[in-house]
Short mmCIF file of C-alpha atoms in Angstrom, two decimals:
data_model
loop_
_atom_site.label_atom_id
_atom_site.label_comp_id
_atom_site.label_asym_id
_atom_site.label_seq_id
_atom_site.Cartn_x
_atom_site.Cartn_y
_atom_site.Cartn_z
CA MET Y 142 27.52 54.99 5.43
CA THR Y 143 28.81 51.50 4.48
CA ALA Y 144 29.15 51.00 0.71
CA THR Y 145 27.53 47.94 -0.71
CA PRO Y 146 30.23 45.51 -2.14
CA ALA Y 147 30.38 45.00 -5.91
CA THR Y 148 27.81 42.46 -7.14
CA VAL Y 149 30.61 40.01 -8.15
CA ILE Y 150 31.90 40.16 -4.55
CA GLN Y 151 28.51 39.53 -3.09
CA ILE Y 152 28.16 36.51 -5.38
CA ALA Y 153 31.59 35.16 -4.51
CA GLU Y 154 30.83 35.65 -0.75
CA SER Y 155 27.59 33.79 -1.19
CA VAL Y 156 29.44 30.88 -2.89
CA VAL Y 157 31.78 30.68 0.11
CA ALA Y 158 28.88 30.57 2.53
CA GLU Y 159 27.09 27.85 0.47
CA ILE Y 160 30.21 25.73 0.34
CA ASN Y 161 30.97 26.14 4.02
CA ALA Y 162 27.31 25.29 5.00
CA GLY Y 163 26.92 22.50 2.50
CA ASP Y 164 26.61 18.76 3.27
CA PHE Y 165 29.44 17.45 1.21
CA SER Y 166 31.63 14.36 1.43
CA LYS Y 167 34.46 16.59 2.70
CA LYS Y 168 33.47 17.84 6.16
CA ASN Y 169 34.57 20.87 8.13
CA LEU Y 170 35.40 22.90 5.09
CA ALA Y 171 36.73 26.46 5.46
CA ALA Y 172 36.30 27.88 1.99
CA GLN Y 173 37.57 31.36 1.61
CA ARG Y 174 37.39 34.16 -0.94
CA LEU Y 175 40.71 35.46 -2.28
CA TYR Y 176 41.89 37.44 -5.29
CA VAL Y 177 45.08 35.55 -5.69
CA PRO Y 178 45.34 32.08 -3.98
CA ASN Y 179 48.98 31.91 -3.01
CA PHE Y 180 49.87 29.27 -0.43
CA ASP Y 181 53.07 27.70 0.79
CA LEU Y 182 53.28 23.98 -0.03
CA GLU Y 183 53.27 23.33 3.72
CA ASP Y 184 49.82 24.88 3.93
CA MET Y 185 48.52 22.49 1.27
CA LYS Y 186 48.53 19.44 3.47
CA GLU Y 187 44.98 20.34 4.42
CA LEU Y 188 42.25 20.57 1.81
CA ARG Y 189 41.95 24.13 0.52
CA VAL Y 190 38.86 25.49 -1.21
CA THR Y 191 39.33 29.02 -2.60
CA VAL Y 192 36.71 31.12 -4.26
CA VAL Y 193 37.98 33.74 -6.70
CA PRO Y 194 35.88 36.32 -8.55
CA ARG Y 195 37.31 36.21 -12.08
CA GLU Y 196 35.19 38.00 -14.70
CA VAL Y 197 32.09 40.14 -15.11
CA GLU Y 198 30.14 40.56 -18.35
CA TYR Y 199 27.37 43.08 -18.93
CA LEU Y 200 24.94 42.27 -21.71
CA PRO Y 201 22.04 44.45 -22.69
CA LEU Y 202 18.74 43.04 -21.51
CA ASP Y 203 16.46 45.89 -22.37
CA ARG Y 204 16.62 49.68 -22.48
CA ALA Y 205 16.83 50.02 -18.70
CA SER Y 206 18.79 46.97 -17.54
CA ASN Y 207 21.62 44.52 -18.23
CA LYS Y 208 22.01 40.85 -18.05
CA PHE Y 209 24.96 40.44 -15.66
CA HIS Y 210 27.19 37.34 -15.80
CA ALA Y 211 29.67 36.90 -12.93
CA THR Y 212 32.30 34.15 -13.43
CA ILE Y 213 33.54 32.67 -10.18
CA ASP Y 214 36.46 30.12 -9.95
CA VAL Y 215 36.43 27.56 -7.17
CA ALA Y 216 39.88 25.94 -6.62
CA VAL Y 217 40.07 22.71 -4.78
CA GLN Y 218 43.65 21.91 -3.68
CA LYS Y 219 45.49 19.36 -1.55
CA LYS Y 220 48.99 18.09 -1.37
CA PHE Y 221 49.17 14.27 -1.81
CA SER Y 222 51.69 11.68 -0.76
CA LYS Y 223 51.23 8.90 -3.44
CA GLY Y 224 48.75 10.35 -5.90
CA ASP Y 225 47.08 7.03 -6.27
CA ALA Y 226 43.36 6.48 -6.97
CA LYS Y 227 42.60 5.88 -3.27
CA GLU Y 228 43.95 9.37 -2.45
CA ILE Y 229 42.73 11.34 -5.51
CA ASP Y 230 39.32 9.81 -6.40
CA PRO Y 231 37.66 11.33 -3.31
CA LEU Y 232 38.94 14.77 -4.35
CA VAL Y 233 37.60 14.39 -7.88
CA PHE Y 234 34.28 13.24 -6.41
CA PHE Y 235 34.16 16.33 -4.10
CA VAL Y 236 34.67 18.61 -7.15
CA GLU Y 237 31.81 16.77 -8.91
CA GLU Y 238 29.60 17.29 -5.80
CA LEU Y 239 30.27 20.96 -5.83
CA ALA Y 240 29.39 21.12 -9.61
CA ASP Y 241 26.13 19.20 -9.06
CA TYR Y 242 25.26 21.46 -6.10
CA PHE Y 243 25.67 24.71 -7.99
CA ARG Y 244 24.13 23.65 -11.29
CA LEU Y 245 21.13 25.92 -11.87
CA LYS Y 246 21.26 26.89 -8.10
CA ARG Y 247 19.98 30.24 -6.82
CA LEU Y 248 22.26 31.38 -4.04
CA ASN Y 249 20.54 31.35 -0.60
CA SER Y 250 22.03 34.72 0.40
CA PHE Y 251 21.86 36.33 -3.04
CA VAL Y 252 18.74 34.84 -4.70
CA ALA Y 253 18.83 37.25 -7.62
CA ALA Y 254 21.80 35.25 -8.94
CA ARG Y 255 21.39 31.90 -10.58
CA CYS Y 256 24.16 29.59 -11.68
CA VAL Y 257 23.71 29.08 -15.38
CA LYS Y 258 26.95 27.33 -16.31
CA VAL Y 259 29.30 24.99 -14.52
CA GLU Y 260 32.61 24.01 -16.05
CA ASN Y 261 35.46 21.84 -14.84
CA ALA Y 262 37.95 22.54 -17.53
CA VAL Y 263 40.92 21.72 -15.27
CA LEU Y 264 40.01 18.42 -13.72
CA TYR Y 265 43.50 18.40 -12.28
CA SER Y 266 46.53 20.54 -13.02
CA VAL Y 267 49.36 18.37 -14.49
CA GLU Y 268 51.83 21.13 -13.65
CA HIS Y 269 50.85 21.17 -9.96
CA TRP Y 270 50.79 17.33 -9.92
CA THR Y 271 54.33 16.95 -11.28
CA GLN Y 272 56.02 20.01 -9.62
CA PHE Y 273 54.40 20.02 -6.18
CA ASN Y 274 52.64 16.64 -5.71
CA GLN Y 275 49.46 18.68 -5.40
CA PHE Y 276 45.94 18.02 -6.63
CA THR Y 277 44.43 21.30 -8.03
CA SER Y 278 41.13 21.23 -9.69
CA LEU Y 279 39.35 24.33 -11.03
CA LEU Y 280 35.64 24.63 -11.18
CA THR Y 281 34.19 27.67 -12.97
CA LEU Y 282 30.71 28.88 -12.09
CA THR Y 283 28.84 31.48 -14.06
CA PHE Y 284 25.96 33.30 -12.37
CA GLU Y 285 23.40 35.39 -14.14
CA LEU Y 286 21.13 38.09 -12.95
CA ALA Y 287 19.27 41.13 -14.31
CA LYS Y 288 20.73 44.44 -13.11
#
């Protein structure tokens, strides 16, 4: 008997599937789910989209069920050469596309979960910018369902 993955994993996998199937400005994406995104700088020449399950919150809904919040981080990363607007603006736009796509979205392969919050607290990491010449943006999605 195969065990059903944890709910947060099912949601993260659904986010990966939605990104990979989506019609975004960046084509031929290969988003992947990881626990700890750890890439060599050489690997960052190509656009990387990493989905990381981060946090789960259980809130009482009624006597028999909980309101379940799953927080999923989506990292968008790419090494740049100049870091000028021509190179970075399309990446910022892509992150915004992802944010717009997931806002209030029910996941196609996990319709019980609906995105109730989208946050882009790290528009770009200054540390990655200065140390690695790398654009790193972090989008945080919170999905809610009754469980």
